[in-house]
Tab-separated table of C-alpha atoms in Angstrom:
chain	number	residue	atom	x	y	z
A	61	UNK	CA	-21.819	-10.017	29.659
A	62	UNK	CA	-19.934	-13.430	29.283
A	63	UNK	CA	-19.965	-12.829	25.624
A	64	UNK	CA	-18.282	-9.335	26.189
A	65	UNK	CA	-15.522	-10.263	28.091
A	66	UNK	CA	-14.345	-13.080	25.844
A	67	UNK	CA	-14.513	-10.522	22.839
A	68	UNK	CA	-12.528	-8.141	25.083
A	69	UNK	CA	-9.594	-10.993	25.484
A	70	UNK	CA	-9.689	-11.531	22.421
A	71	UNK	CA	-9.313	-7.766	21.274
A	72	UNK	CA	-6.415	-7.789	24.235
A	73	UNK	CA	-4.887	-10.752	22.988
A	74	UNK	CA	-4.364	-9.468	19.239
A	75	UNK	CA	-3.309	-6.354	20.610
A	76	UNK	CA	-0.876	-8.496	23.102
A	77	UNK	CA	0.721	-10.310	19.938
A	78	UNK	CA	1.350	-7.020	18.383
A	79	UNK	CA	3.017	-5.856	21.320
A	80	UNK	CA	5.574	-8.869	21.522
A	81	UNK	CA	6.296	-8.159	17.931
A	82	UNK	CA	7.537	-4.774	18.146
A	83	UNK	CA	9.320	-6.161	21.797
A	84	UNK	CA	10.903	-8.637	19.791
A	85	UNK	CA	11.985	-6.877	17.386
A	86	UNK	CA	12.794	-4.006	19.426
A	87	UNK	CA	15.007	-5.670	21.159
A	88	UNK	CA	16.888	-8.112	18.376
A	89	UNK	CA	18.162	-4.235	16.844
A	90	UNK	CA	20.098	-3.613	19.688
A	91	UNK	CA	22.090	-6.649	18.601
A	92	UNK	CA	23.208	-5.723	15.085
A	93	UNK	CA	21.114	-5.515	11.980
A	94	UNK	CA	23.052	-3.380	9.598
A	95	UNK	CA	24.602	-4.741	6.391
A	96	UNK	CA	27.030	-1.496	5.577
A	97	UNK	CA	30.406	-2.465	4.230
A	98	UNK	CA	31.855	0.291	4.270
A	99	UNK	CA	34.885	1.817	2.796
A	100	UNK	CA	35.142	-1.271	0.754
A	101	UNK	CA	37.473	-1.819	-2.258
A	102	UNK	CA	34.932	-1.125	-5.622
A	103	UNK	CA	36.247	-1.518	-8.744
A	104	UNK	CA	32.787	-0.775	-10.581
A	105	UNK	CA	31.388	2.140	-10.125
A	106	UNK	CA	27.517	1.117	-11.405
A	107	UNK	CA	25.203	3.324	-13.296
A	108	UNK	CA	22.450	4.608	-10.691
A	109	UNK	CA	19.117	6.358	-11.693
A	110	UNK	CA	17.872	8.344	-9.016
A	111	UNK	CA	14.067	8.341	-9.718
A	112	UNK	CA	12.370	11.838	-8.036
A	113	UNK	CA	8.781	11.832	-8.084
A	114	UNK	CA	7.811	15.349	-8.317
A	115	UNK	CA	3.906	16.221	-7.705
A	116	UNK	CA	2.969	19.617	-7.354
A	117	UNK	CA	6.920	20.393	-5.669
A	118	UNK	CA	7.794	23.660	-6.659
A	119	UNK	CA	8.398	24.785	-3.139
A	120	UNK	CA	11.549	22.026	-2.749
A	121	UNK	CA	12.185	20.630	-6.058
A	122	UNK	CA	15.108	22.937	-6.955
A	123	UNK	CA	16.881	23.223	-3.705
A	124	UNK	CA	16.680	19.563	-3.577
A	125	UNK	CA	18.191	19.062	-6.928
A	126	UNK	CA	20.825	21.487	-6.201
A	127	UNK	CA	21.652	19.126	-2.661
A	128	UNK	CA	21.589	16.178	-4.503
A	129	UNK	CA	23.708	17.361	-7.244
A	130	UNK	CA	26.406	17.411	-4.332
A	131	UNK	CA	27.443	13.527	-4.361
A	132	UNK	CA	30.450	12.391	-3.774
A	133	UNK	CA	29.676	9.770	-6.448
A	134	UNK	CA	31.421	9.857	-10.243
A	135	UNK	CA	29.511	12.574	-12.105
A	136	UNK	CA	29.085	10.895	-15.114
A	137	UNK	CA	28.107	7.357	-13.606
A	138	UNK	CA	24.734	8.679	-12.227
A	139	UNK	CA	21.380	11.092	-13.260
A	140	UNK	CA	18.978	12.836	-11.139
A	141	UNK	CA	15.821	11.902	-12.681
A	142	UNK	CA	13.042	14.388	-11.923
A	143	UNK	CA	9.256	12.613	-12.650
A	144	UNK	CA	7.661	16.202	-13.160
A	145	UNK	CA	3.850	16.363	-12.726
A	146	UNK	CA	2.142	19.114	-12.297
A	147	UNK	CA	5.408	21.658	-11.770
A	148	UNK	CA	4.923	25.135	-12.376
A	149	UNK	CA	6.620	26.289	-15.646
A	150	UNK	CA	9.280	28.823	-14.257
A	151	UNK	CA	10.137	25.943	-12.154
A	152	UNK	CA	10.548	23.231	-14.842
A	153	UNK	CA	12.781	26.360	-16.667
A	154	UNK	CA	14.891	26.224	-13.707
A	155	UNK	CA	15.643	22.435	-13.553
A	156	UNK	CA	16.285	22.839	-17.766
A	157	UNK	CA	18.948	24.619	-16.853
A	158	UNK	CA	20.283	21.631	-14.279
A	159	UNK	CA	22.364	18.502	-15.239
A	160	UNK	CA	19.553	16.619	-14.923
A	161	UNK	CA	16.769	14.588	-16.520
A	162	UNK	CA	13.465	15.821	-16.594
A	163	UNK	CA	10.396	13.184	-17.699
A	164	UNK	CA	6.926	15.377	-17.828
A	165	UNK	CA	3.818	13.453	-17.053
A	166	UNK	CA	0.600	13.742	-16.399
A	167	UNK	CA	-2.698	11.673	-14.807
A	168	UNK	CA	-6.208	11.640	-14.360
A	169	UNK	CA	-5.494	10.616	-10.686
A	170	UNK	CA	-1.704	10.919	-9.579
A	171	UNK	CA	0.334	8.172	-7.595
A	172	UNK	CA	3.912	7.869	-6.940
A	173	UNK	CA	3.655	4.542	-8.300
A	174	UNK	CA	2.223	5.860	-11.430
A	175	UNK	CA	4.856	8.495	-11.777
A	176	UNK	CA	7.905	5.755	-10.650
A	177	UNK	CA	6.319	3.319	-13.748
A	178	UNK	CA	6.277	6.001	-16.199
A	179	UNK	CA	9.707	6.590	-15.250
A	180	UNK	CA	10.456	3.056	-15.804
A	181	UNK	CA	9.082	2.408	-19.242
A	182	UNK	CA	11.303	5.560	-20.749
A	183	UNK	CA	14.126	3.952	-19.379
A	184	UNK	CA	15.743	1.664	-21.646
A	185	UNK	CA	16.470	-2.019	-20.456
A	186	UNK	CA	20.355	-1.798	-19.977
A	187	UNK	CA	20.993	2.179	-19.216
A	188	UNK	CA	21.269	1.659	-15.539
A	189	UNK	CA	22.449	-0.709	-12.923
A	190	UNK	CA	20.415	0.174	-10.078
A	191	UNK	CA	17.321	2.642	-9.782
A	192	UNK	CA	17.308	4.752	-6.499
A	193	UNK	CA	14.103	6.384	-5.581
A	194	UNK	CA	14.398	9.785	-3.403
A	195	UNK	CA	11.230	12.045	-2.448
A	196	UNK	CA	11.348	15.709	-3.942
A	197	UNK	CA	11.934	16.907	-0.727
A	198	UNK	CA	14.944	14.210	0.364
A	199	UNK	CA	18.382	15.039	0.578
A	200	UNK	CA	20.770	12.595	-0.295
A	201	UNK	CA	24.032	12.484	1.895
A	202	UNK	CA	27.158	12.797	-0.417
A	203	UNK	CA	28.395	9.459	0.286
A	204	UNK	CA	24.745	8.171	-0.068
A	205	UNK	CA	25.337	6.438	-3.875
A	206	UNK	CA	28.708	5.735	-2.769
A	207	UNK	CA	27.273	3.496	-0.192
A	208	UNK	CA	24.521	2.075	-2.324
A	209	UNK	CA	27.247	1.056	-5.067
A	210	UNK	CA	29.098	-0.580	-2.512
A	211	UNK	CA	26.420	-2.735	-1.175
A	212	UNK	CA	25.626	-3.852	-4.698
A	213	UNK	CA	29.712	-4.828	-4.970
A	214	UNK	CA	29.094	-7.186	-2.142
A	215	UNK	CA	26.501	-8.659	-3.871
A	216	UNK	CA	23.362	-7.217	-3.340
A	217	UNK	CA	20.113	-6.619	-5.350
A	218	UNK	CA	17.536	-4.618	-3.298
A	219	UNK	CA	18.869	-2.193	-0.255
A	220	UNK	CA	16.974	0.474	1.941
A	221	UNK	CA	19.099	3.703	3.498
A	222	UNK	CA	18.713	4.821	6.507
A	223	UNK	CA	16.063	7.951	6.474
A	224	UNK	CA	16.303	10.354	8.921
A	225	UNK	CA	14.831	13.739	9.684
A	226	UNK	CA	15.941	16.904	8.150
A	227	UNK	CA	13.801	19.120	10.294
A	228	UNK	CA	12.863	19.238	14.129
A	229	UNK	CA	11.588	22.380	14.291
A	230	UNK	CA	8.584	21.531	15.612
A	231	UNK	CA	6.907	19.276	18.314
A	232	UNK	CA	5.167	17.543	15.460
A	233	UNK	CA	8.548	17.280	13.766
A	234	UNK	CA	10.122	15.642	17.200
A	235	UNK	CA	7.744	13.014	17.324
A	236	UNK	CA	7.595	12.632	13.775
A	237	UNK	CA	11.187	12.061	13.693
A	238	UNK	CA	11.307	9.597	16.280
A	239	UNK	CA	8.507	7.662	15.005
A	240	UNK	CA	11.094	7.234	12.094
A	241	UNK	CA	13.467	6.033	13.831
A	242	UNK	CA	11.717	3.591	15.704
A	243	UNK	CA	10.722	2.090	12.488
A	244	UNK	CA	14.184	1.871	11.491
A	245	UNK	CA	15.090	0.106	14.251
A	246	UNK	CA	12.428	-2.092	14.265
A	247	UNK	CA	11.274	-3.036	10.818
A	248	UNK	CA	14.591	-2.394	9.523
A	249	UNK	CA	17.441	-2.968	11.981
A	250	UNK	CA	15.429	-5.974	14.131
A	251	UNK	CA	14.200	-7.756	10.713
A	252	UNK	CA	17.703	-7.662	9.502
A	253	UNK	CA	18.915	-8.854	13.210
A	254	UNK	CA	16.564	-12.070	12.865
A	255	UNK	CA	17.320	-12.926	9.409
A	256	UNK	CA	14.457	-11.135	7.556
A	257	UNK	CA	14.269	-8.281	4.561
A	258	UNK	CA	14.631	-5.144	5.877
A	259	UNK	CA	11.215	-2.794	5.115
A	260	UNK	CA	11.389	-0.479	2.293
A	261	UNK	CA	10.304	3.277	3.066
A	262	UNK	CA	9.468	4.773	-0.140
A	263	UNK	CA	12.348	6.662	-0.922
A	264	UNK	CA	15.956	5.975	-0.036
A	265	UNK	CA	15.885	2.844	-1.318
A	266	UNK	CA	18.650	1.302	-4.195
A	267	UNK	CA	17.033	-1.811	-6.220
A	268	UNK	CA	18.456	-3.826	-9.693
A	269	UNK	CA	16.027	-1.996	-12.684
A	270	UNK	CA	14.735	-5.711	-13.450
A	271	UNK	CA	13.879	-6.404	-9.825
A	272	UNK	CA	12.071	-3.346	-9.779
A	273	UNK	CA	9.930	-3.338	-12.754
A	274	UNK	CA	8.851	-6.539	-12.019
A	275	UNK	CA	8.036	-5.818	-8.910
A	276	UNK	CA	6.143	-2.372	-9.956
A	277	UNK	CA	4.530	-3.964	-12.481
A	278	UNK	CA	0.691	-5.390	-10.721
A	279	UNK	CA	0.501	-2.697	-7.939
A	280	UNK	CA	-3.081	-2.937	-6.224
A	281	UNK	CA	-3.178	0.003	-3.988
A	282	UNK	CA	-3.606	3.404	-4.165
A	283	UNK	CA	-1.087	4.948	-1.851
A	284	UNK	CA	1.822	2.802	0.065
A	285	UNK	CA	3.683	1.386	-3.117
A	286	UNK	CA	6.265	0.576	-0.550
A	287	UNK	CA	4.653	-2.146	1.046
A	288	UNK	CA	3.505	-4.155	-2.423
A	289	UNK	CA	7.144	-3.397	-4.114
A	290	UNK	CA	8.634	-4.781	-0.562
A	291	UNK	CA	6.032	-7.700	-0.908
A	292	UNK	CA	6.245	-8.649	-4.037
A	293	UNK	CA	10.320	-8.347	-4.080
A	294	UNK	CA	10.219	-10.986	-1.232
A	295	UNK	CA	7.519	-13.353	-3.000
A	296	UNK	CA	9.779	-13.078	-5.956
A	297	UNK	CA	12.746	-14.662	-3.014
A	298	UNK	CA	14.873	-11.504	-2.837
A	299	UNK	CA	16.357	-10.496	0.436
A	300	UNK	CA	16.681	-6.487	1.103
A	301	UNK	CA	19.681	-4.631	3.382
A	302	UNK	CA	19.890	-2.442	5.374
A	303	UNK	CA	22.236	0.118	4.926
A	304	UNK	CA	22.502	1.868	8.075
A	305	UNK	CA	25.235	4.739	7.564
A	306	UNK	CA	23.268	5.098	4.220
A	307	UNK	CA	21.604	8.564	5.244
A	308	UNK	CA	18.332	10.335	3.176
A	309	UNK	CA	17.437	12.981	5.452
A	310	UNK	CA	13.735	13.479	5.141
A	311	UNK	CA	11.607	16.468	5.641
A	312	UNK	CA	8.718	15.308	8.815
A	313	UNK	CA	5.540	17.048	8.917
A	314	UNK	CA	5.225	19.994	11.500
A	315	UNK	CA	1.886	20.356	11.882
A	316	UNK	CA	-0.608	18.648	13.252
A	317	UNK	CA	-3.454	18.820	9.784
A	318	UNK	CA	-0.344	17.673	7.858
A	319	UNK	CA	0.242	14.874	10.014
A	320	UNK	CA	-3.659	13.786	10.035
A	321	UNK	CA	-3.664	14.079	6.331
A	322	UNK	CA	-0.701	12.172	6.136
A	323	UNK	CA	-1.654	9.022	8.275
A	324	UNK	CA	-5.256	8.714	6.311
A	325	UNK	CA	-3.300	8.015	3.720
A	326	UNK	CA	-0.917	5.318	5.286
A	327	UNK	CA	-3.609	3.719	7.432
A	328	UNK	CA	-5.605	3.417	3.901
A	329	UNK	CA	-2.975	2.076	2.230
A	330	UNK	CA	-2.049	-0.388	5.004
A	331	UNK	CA	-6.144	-1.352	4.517
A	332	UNK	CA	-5.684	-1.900	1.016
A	333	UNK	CA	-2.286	-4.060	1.296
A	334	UNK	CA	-4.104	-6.307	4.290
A	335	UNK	CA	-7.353	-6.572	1.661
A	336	UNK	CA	-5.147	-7.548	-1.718
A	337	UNK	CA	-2.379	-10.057	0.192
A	338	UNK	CA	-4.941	-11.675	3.075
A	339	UNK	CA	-5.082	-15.105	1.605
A	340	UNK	CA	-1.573	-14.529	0.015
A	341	UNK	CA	-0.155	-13.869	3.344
A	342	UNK	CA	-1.996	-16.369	5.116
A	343	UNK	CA	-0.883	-18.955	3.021
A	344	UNK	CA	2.683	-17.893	3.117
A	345	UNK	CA	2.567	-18.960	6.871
A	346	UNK	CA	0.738	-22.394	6.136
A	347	UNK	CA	3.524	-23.309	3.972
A	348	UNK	CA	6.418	-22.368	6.165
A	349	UNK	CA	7.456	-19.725	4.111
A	350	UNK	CA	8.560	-17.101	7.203
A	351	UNK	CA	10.526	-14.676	5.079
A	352	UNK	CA	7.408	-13.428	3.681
A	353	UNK	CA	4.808	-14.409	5.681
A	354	UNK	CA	6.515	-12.616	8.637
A	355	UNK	CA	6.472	-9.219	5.998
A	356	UNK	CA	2.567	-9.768	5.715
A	357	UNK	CA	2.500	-10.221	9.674
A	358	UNK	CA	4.015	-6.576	10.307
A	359	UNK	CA	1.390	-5.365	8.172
A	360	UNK	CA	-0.737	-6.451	11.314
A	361	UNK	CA	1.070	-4.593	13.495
A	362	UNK	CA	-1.099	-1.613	14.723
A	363	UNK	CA	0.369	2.057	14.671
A	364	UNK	CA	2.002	2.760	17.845
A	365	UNK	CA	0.038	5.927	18.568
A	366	UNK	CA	-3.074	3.618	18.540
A	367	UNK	CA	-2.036	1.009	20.330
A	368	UNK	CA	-0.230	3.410	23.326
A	369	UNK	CA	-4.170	5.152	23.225
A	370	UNK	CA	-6.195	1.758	23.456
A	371	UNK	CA	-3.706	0.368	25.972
A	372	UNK	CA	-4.656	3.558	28.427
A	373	UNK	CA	-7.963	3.470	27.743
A	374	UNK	CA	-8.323	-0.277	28.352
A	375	UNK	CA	-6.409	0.038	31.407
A	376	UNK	CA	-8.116	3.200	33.061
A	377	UNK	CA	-11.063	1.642	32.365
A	378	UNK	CA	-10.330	-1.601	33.757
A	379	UNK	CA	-9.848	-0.008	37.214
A	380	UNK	CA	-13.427	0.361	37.199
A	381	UNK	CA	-14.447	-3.533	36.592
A	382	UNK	CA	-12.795	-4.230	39.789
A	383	UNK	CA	-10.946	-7.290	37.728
A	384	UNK	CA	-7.505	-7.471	37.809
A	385	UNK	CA	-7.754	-9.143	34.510
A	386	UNK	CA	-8.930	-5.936	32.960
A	387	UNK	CA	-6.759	-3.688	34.124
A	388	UNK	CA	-3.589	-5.430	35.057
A	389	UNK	CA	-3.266	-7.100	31.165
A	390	UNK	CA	-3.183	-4.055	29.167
A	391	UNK	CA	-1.296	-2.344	32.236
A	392	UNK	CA	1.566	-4.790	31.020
A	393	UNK	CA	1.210	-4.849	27.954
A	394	UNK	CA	1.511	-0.640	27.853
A	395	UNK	CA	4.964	-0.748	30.329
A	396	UNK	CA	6.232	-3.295	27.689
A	397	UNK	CA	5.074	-1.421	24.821
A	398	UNK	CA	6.514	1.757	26.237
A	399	UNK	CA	9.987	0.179	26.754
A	400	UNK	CA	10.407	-0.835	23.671
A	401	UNK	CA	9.378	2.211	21.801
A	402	UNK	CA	12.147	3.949	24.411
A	403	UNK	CA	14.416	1.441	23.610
A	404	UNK	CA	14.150	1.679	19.615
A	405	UNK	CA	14.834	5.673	19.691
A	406	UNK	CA	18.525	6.678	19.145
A	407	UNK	CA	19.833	8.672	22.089
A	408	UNK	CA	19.772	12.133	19.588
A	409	UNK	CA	16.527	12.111	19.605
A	410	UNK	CA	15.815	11.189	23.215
A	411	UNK	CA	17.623	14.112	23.904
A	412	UNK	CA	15.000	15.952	21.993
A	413	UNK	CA	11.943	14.857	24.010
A	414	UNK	CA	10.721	17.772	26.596
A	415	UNK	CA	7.083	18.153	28.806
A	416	UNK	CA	5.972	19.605	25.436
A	417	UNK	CA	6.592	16.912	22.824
A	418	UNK	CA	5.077	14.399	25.699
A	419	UNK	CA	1.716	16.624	25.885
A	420	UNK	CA	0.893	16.541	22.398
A	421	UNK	CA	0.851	12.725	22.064
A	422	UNK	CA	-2.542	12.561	23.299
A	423	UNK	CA	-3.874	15.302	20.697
A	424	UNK	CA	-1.771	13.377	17.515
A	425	UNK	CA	-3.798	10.198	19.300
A	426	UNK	CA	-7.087	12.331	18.620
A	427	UNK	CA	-5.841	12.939	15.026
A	428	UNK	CA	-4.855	9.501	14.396
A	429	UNK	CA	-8.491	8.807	15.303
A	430	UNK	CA	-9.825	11.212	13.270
A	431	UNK	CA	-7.434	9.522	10.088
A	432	UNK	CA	-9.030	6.354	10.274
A	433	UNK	CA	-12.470	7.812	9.947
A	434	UNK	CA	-11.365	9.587	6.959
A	435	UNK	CA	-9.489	7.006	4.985
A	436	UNK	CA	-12.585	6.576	2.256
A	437	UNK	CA	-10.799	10.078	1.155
A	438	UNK	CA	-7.474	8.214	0.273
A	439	UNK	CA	-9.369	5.341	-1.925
A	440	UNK	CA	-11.075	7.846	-4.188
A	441	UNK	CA	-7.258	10.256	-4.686
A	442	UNK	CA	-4.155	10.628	-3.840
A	443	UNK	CA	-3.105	12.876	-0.670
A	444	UNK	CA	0.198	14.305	-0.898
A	445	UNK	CA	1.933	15.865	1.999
A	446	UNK	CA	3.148	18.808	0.874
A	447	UNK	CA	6.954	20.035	1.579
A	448	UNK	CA	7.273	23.583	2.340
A	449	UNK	CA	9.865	23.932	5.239
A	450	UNK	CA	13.755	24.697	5.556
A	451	UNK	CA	15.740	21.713	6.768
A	452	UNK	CA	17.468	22.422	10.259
A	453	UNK	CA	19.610	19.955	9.475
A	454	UNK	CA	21.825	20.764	6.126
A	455	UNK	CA	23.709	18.616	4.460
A	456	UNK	CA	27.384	18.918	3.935
């Protein structure tokens, strides 16, 4: 019994050091954290690649070309690059008829980070000054490449937008939106607050070609090329903004099999990045380097929805031990937990949260559950989340 109780604090105690992480950070993006410069004098006007990984996409692909075509940006100072695999062939006639790039691939097993590589080594070395990457179903604001160019005039190299959601039609869409948002604020705005890179997301991002095919070049995992290109961009002793008023509104998944499919995925590739940079991170620490070792840290961090689950179960349970130990630590730890996550979601979204959305948490617990146990499906192929909906939230 002695045995199980240390194990127990030590279980609560890694999941108490999570905690204070997202508290910390939580709480340092209320304070700042955003590196927009905005209207700024810019006397270059760079060349940008958009990069548009498109797998399977013929539901979105078009209308988000069309959107994206809409940029406020110098016509001839930018390309929408569509990485086309597996697109129907009255939809690739469609985008021939765009002014647009189109580069045609095909894989035994598809990745983004395939497609994004391929994409890379048809580019030639000097034909662009920055590489964006936006999802097939993202829709660029029409200052979005304005803002990105502008960063780079101050001096940057590497910058993440700000994604947000361009549909809430659902419950699943609430939540998914606001889980968005707290990562913005946390991994984004807080890690900018304290002096750190901001996290890339896997699209919205605006990075120096160089930077990024070095970067792109060794990737390890199978899903989550986000967290190795952010990794190995910080290794490599680049720092990446945060552009806050950036916007790349994002279509969120609206039901709940989407969302289950979608987290296996992520919680495999988060298994994969842990497994490939263990020692790498570990020794980041041991030789003071924080920049990077704090990056491999947040990799550490467990998913909210888990943590909110094992901090009610642990505390419900406790009640029953008749230790105050038991139930009064994770008690704490949840009201801290639950403050921050309230305190990382904009007010627009707040707004949004009803008896409903606050029911279903539990059931998107079960299915976060049910992702872990099925993450041997992500090693062995990729699982896209496919994009079907209209946005409720159009851009101008």
């Amino acid at each position: 019994m002695y045995i199980l109780y240390v194990l127990y604090l030590i279980v609560l105690s890694y999941i108490g050091l999570t905690v204070l992480y997202v508290a910390i950070f939580s709480a340092a993006s209320q304070s700042g954290g955003t590196d927009d410069v905005y209207p700024a004098p810019v006397t270059t006007f760079r060349r940008i690649g958009v990069l548009i990984p498109a797998y399977k996409e013929n539901a979105v692909i078009v209308d988000s070309i069309q959107t994206n075509l809409r940029q406020n940006y110098p016509s001839d100072r930018y390309d929408l690059i569509v990485i086309a695999d597996s697109i129907h062939p009255d939809v690739l006639a469609q985008l021939a008829t765009l002014p647009i790039r189109v580069f045609e691939v095909s894989f035994a097993v598809s990745t983004v980070a395939k497609a994004i590589n391929e994409a890379l080594s048809r580019i030639a070395d000097n034909e662009y000054d920055i590489i964006v990457v936006s999802d097939a179903d993202n829709h660029m604001a029409p200052d979005f490449l304005d803002r990105i160019n502008t960063a780079f005039s101050q001096g940057w190299r590497a910058v993440q937008g700000h994604r947000v959601a361009k549909n809430t039609n659902t419950s699943v869409a609430v939540l998914d939106a606001i889980s968005e948002e707290i990562n913005n604020s946390i991994f984004r705005k807080g890690s900018r607050a304290l002096g750190l890179s901001a996290s890339i997301i896997g699209s919205g991002m605006g990075i120096e070609p160089p930077l990024m095919k070095q970067a792109m070049a060794h990737l390890q995992t199978m899903g989550g090329y986000d967290k190795e290109l952010e990794m190995n961009l910080i290794l490599a002793g680049h720092k990446i903004g945060y552009l806050e008023q950036a916007l790349i509104y994002d279509e969120k998944v609206a039901q709940k099999a989407v969302f289950e499919n979608q987290r296996t995925r992520w919680i495999a590739a988060q298994w994969q990045f842990l497994r490939f940079y263990f020692r790498r991170g570990v020794a980041e620490f041991a030789n003071g380097r924080l920049a990077s070792g704090f990056k491999f840290a947040q990799a550490l961090v467990l998913p909210r929805v888990l943590l909110l689950g094992l901090l009610g179960i642990c505390s419900f349970l406790g009640l029953f031990t008749g230790d105050p130990v038991l139930w009064g630590f994770p008690l704490v730890l949840l009201i801290i937990l639950m403050a921050s996550l309230i305190t990382a979601v904009p007010s627009y979204l707040r707004d949004r949260l009803t008896v409903r959305e606050l029911l279903l948490i539990p059931v998107l617990m079960l299915s976060f559950a049910k992702a872990i146990f099925n993450i041997r499906k992500a090693f062995k192929s990729f699982l896209p989340t496919p994009h079907t909906s209209s946005p409720d939230r159009r851009v101008p």
